[in-house]
Amino acid sequence: MHAFDTVGSTNDEAKSLARAGAPHGTLVTARIQESGRGRRGRSWSSPEGNLFLSAVLRPEAPAARAAQLSFAAAVALAECLGAFLPVGITIAAKWPNDVLLEGAKVAGILLEAESGDGQGGWVVLGVGVNCRHHPEDAPYPATSLAAHGAVSPVPGLVLRAFVDRLDHWIVRWTREGFEPVRRAWLGWAVGIGGPVTVRLDRETLEGRFADLDTDGALLLELPGGVRRRIHAGDVHFGTGVGGS
Ligand code: BTN
């Protein structure tokens, strides 16, 4: 494990280590990130007191399938966070890779891969958990474990609990494929079957969140019944503006 004090981004450190041949399971953490990254080019608020973790993974699978590991990570997070929270706090997974507490984002996942063919390739799985702090200016409702009454939201403890569950789900994914991960994710997911607005780079679509496809795509049912597979985008539940 590589535990840094201050870095730009643990994902960048993990990518350098992966390029230099770091083995599957290499972990990188930092106390503070100075340029933490989120999905879709956003920054990730990274003050001391939160968890910033990146794992080098070398799955024996093509890069396209490796993207499913972010769902394994979301399930692992959803499963482990309850132990830090008072009973009754609703934990949920939001497509594609967010974990919510009472509808607000507490954790995010950023999966980055190097090569297209996956042969000898690697992915870096980056996870940020708002343990003590959350941004007030995020473009979505955000929260932290502390804001929901967590007793000891210590990054190191969350890290251990998460890595334990992640290991479990990566082993299952390797042996059994995506289906058990998909089913577990659906068990935590918000919004399935209901109205959803999907913001893509160039268009906004409204429809019904019909299902999670067998490769992790969001199956969007448009008015008229046509289904469209969405691989990346921001989703908002309900129609029009609003939602989480
Ligand atoms: C998102 O929800 O947009 C993804 C957030 C991912 C943040 C984590 S923190 C550790 C790792 N290093 C980064 O720069 N980003 C990820």
XYZ file of C-alpha atoms and ligand atoms in Angstrom, residues 8-12 28 33 35-40 42-44 46 51-54 97-98 105 107-112 125-129 140, ligand 1:
52
model
C -2.442 15.698 -6.923
C -4.689 12.713 -7.504
C -4.354 9.175 -6.151
C -5.614 7.961 -9.548
C -2.602 9.593 -11.217
C -2.793 4.176 -3.164
C -5.606 15.539 -2.878
C -6.373 18.090 -7.793
C -8.808 15.263 -7.138
C -10.814 14.355 -10.242
C -14.404 13.291 -10.633
C -16.256 11.945 -13.646
C -16.993 14.096 -16.683
C -15.328 17.611 -12.689
C -13.057 18.227 -9.754
C -13.463 16.197 -6.572
C -10.523 16.436 -1.328
C -11.088 8.900 2.014
C -9.187 9.015 -1.285
C -8.235 5.607 -2.579
C -7.110 4.201 -5.908
C -21.293 4.984 -9.962
C -22.554 7.089 -7.095
C -24.006 11.782 -2.788
C -19.147 8.603 -2.486
C -18.051 8.520 -6.113
C -16.049 6.160 -8.291
C -13.738 6.974 -11.193
C -12.486 4.049 -13.272
C -9.647 4.793 -15.664
C -10.377 2.186 -9.650
C -10.567 5.491 -7.790
C -12.931 5.918 -4.875
C -13.698 9.013 -2.868
C -15.798 8.822 0.291
C -25.761 17.832 -7.049
C -17.238 11.008 -9.290
O -18.235 10.684 -8.648
O -17.286 11.955 -10.102
C -15.979 10.234 -9.108
C -15.175 10.725 -7.942
C -13.896 9.941 -7.743
C -13.000 10.574 -6.712
C -11.841 9.701 -6.356
S -10.960 10.268 -4.951
C -9.701 9.112 -5.243
C -9.476 9.079 -6.740
N -8.560 10.121 -7.139
C -9.153 11.030 -7.914
O -8.589 12.043 -8.396
N -10.432 10.730 -8.116
C -10.779 9.497 -7.429
